[in-house]
Coordinates of N, CA, C and O in Angstrom, one line a residue:
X225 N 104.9 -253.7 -127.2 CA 106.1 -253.8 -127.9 C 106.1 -253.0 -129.2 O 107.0 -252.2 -129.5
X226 N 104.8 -253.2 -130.1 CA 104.9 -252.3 -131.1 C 104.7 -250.9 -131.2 O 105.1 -250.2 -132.1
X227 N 103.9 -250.6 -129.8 CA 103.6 -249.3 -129.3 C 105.3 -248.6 -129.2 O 105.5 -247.7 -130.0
X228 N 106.4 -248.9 -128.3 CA 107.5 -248.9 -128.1 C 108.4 -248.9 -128.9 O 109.4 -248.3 -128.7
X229 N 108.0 -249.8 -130.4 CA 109.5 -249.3 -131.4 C 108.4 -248.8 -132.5 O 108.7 -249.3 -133.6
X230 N 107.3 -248.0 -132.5 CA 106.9 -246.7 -133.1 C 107.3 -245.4 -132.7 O 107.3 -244.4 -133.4
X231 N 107.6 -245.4 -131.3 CA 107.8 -244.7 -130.6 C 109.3 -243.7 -131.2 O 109.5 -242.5 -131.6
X232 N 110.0 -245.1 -131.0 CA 111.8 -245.3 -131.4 C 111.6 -244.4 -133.1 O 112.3 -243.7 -133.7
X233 N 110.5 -245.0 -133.3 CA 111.0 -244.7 -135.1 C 110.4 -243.4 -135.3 O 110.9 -242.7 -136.1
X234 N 109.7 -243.2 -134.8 CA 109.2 -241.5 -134.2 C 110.4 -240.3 -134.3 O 110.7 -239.4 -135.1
X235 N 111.1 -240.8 -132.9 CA 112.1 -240.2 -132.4 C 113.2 -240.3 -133.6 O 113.7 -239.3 -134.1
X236 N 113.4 -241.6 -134.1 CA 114.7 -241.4 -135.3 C 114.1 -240.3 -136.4 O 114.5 -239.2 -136.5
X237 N 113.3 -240.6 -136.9 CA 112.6 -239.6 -137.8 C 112.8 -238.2 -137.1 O 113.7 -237.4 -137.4
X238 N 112.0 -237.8 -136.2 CA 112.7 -236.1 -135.8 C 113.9 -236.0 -135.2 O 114.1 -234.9 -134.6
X239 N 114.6 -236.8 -135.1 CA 116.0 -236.5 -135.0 C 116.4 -236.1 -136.1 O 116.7 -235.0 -136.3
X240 N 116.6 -237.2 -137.1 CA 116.9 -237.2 -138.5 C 116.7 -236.1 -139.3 O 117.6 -235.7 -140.1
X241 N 115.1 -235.4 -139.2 CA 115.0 -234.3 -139.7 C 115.8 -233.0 -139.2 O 116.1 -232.0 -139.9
X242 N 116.0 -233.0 -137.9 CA 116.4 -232.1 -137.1 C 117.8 -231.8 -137.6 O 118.3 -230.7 -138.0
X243 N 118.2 -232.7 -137.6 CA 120.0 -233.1 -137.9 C 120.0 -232.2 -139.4 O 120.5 -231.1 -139.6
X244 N 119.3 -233.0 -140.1 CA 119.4 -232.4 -141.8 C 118.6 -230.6 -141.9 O 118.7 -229.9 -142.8
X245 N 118.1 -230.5 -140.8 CA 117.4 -229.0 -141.4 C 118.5 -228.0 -140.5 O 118.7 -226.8 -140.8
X246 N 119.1 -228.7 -139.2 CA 120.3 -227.6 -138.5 C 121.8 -227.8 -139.9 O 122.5 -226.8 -139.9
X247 N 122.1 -228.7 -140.7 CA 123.2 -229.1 -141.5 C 122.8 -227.9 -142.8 O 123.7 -227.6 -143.6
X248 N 121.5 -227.5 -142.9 CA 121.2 -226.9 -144.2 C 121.0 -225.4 -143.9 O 121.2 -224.4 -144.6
X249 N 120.7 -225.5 -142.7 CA 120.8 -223.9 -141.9 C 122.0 -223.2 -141.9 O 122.2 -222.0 -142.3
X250 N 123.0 -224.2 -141.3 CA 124.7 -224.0 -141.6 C 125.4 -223.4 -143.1 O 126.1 -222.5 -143.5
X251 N 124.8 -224.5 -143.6 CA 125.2 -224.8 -145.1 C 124.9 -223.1 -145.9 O 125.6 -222.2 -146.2
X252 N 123.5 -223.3 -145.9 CA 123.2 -222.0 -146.8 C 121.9 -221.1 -146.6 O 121.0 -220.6 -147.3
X253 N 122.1 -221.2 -145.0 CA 120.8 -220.1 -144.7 C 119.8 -220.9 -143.9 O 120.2 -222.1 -143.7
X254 N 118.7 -220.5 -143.4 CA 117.5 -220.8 -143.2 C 116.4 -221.3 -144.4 O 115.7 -220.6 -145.0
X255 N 116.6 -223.3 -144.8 CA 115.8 -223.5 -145.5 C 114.6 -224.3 -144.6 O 113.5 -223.8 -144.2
X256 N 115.1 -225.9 -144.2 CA 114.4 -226.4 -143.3 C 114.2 -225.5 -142.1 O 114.9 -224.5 -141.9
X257 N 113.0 -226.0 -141.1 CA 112.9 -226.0 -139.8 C 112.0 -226.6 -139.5 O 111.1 -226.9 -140.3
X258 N 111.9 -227.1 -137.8 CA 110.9 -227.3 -137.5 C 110.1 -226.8 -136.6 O 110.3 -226.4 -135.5
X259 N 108.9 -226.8 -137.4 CA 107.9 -225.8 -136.8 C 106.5 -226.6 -136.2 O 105.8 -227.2 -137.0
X260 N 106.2 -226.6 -134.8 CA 104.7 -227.2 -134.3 C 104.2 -226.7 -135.4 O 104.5 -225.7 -136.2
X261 N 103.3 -227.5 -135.4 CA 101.5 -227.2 -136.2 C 100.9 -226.1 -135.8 O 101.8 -225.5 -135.2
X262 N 100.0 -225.7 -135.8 CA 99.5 -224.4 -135.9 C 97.7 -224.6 -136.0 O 97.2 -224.7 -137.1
X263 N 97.0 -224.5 -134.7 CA 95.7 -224.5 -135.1 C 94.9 -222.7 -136.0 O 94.8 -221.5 -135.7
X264 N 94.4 -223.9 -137.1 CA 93.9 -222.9 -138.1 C 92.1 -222.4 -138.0 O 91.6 -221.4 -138.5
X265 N 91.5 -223.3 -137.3 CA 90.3 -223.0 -137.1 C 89.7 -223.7 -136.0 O 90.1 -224.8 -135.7
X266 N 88.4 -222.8 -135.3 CA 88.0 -223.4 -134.1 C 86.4 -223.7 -134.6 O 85.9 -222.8 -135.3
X267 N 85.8 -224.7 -134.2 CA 84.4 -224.6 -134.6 C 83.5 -224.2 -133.2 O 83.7 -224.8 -132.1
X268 N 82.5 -223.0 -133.4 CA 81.9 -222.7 -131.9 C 81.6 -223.5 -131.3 O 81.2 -224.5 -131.9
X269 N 81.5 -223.5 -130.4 CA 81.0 -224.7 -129.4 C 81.8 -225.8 -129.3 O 81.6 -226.4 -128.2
X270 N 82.7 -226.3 -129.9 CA 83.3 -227.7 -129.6 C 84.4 -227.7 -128.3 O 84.8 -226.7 -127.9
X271 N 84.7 -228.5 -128.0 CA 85.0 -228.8 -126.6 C 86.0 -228.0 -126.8 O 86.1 -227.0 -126.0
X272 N 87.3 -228.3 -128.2 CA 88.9 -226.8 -128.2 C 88.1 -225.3 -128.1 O 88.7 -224.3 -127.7
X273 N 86.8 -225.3 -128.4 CA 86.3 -224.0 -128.3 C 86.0 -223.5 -126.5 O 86.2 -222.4 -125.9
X274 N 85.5 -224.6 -125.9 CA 85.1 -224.7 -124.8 C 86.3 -224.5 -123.5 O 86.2 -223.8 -122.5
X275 N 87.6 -225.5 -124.2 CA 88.4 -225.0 -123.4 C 89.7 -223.9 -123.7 O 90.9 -223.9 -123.5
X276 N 88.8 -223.0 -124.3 CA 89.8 -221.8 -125.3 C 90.9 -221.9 -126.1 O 91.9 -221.0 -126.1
X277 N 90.9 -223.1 -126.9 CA 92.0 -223.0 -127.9 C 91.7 -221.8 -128.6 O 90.6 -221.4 -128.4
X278 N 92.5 -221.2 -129.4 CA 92.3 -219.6 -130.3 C 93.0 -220.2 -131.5 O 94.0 -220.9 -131.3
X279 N 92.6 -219.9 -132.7 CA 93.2 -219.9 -134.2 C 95.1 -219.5 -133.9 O 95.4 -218.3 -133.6
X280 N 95.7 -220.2 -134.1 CA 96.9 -219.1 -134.4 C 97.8 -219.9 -133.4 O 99.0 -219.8 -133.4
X281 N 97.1 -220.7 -132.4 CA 98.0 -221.4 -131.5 C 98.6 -222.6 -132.0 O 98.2 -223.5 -132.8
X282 N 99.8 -222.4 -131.3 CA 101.1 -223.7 -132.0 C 100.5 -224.8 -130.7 O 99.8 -224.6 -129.7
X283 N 101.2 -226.1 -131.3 CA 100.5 -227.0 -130.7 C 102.0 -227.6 -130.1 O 102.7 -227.9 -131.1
X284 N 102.5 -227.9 -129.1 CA 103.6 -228.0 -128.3 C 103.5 -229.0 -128.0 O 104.5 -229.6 -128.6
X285 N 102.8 -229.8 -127.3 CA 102.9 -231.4 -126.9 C 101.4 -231.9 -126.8 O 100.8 -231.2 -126.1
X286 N 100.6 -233.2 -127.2 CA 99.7 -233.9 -126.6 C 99.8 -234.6 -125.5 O 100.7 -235.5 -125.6
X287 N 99.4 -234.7 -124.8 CA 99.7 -234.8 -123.4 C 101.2 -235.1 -122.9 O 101.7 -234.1 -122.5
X288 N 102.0 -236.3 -122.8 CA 103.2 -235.9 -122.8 C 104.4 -236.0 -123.9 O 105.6 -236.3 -123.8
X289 N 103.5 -235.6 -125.1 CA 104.5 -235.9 -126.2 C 104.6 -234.6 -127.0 O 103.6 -234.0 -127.4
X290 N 105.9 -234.4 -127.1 CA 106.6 -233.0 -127.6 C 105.9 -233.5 -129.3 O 105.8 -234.6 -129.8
X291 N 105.4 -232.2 -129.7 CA 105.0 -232.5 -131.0 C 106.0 -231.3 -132.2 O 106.1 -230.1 -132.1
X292 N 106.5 -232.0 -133.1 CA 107.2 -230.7 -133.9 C 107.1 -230.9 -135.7 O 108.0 -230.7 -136.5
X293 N 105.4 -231.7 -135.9 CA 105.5 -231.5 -136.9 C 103.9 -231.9 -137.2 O 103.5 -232.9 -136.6
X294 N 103.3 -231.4 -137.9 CA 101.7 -231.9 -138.3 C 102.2 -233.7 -138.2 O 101.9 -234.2 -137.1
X295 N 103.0 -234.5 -139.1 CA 102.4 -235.8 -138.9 C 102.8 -235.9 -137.4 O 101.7 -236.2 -137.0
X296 N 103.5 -235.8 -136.4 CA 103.5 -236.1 -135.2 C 102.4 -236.1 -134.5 O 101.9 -237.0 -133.9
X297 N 102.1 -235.0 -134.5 CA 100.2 -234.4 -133.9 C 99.4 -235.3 -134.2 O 98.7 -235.9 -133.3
X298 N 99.4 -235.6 -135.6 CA 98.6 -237.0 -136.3 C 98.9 -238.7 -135.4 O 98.3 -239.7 -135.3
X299 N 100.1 -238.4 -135.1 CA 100.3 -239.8 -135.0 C 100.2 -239.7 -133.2 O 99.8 -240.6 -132.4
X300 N 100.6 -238.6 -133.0 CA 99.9 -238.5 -131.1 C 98.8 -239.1 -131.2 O 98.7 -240.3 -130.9
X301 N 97.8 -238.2 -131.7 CA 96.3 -238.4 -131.4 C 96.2 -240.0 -131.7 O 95.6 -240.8 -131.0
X302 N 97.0 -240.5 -133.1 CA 96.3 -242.2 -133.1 C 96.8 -242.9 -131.9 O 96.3 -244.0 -131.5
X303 N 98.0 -242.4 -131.4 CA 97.8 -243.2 -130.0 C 96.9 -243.1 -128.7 O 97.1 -243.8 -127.7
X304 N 96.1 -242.3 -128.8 CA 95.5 -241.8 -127.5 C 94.2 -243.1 -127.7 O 93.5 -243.4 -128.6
X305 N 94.1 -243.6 -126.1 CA 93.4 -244.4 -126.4 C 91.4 -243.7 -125.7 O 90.4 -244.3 -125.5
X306 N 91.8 -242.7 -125.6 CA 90.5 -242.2 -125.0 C 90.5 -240.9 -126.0 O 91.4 -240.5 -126.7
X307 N 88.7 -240.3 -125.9 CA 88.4 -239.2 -126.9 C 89.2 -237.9 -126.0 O 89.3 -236.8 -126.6
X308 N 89.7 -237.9 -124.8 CA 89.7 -236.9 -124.1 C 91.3 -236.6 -124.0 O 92.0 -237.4 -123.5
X309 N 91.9 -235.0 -124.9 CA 94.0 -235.3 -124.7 C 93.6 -233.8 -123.9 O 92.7 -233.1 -123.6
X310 N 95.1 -233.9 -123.7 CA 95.7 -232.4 -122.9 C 96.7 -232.2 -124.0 O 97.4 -233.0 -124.7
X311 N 96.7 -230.5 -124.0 CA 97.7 -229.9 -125.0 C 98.6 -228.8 -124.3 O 98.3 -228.3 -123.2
X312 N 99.5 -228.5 -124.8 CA 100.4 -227.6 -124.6 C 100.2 -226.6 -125.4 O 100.5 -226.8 -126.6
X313 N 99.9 -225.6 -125.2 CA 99.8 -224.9 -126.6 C 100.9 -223.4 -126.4 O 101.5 -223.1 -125.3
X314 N 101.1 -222.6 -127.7 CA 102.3 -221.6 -127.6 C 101.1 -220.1 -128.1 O 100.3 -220.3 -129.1
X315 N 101.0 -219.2 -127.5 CA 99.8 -218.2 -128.0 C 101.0 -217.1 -128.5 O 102.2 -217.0 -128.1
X316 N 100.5 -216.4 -129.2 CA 101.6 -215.2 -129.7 C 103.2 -215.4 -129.5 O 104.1 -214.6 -129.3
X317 N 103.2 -216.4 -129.5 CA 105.2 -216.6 -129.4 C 105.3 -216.2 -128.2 O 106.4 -215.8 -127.9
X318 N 104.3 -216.0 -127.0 CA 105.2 -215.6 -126.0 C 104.1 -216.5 -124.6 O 104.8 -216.7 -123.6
X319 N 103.5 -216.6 -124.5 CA 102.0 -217.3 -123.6 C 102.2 -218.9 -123.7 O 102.1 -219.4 -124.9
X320 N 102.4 -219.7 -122.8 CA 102.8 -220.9 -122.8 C 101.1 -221.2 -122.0 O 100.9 -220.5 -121.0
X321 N 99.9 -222.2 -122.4 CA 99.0 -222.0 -122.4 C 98.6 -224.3 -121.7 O 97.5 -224.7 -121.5

């Protein structure tokens, strides 16, 4: 149950932002957006090294959850109940990975 209306409050929150950064885009330009995360560093050897994550890749969904903001990504991973996720990743704006 509590898993399920975090979930809910997830979703109102990126709606909510969504709503206010398309209303401010209208309004007066490009201020908000939302942008995936962005992996900034890989350490050699570690398993994202192992299964070719690259610096520079946007982070699209943890397993099946659309991610469109660093706390999202944060709050995927605290639900995952095992060490092991699946990602979506975005490579040069154009490589869906």
């Amino acid at each position: 149950m509590a898993k399920l209306m975090h979930a809910a409050v997830t979703d109102a929150i990126n709606r909510a932002f969504q709503y206010f950064a398309e209303f401010e885009n209208k309004r007066s330009g490009p201020i908000l957006t939302v942008t995936p995360p962005s992996v900034q560093s890989i350490e050699p050897g570690s398993p994202a090294d192992l299964a070719g994550v690259k610096a520079g890749d946007l982070i699209l969904y943890v397993s099946s959850i659309k991610i469109e903001s660093v706390m999202g990504y944060y709050q995927a991973l605290n639900e995952k109940l095992s060490s092991e996720i699946s990602l979506k990743l975005l490579r040069n704006k154009q490589n869906t990975i």
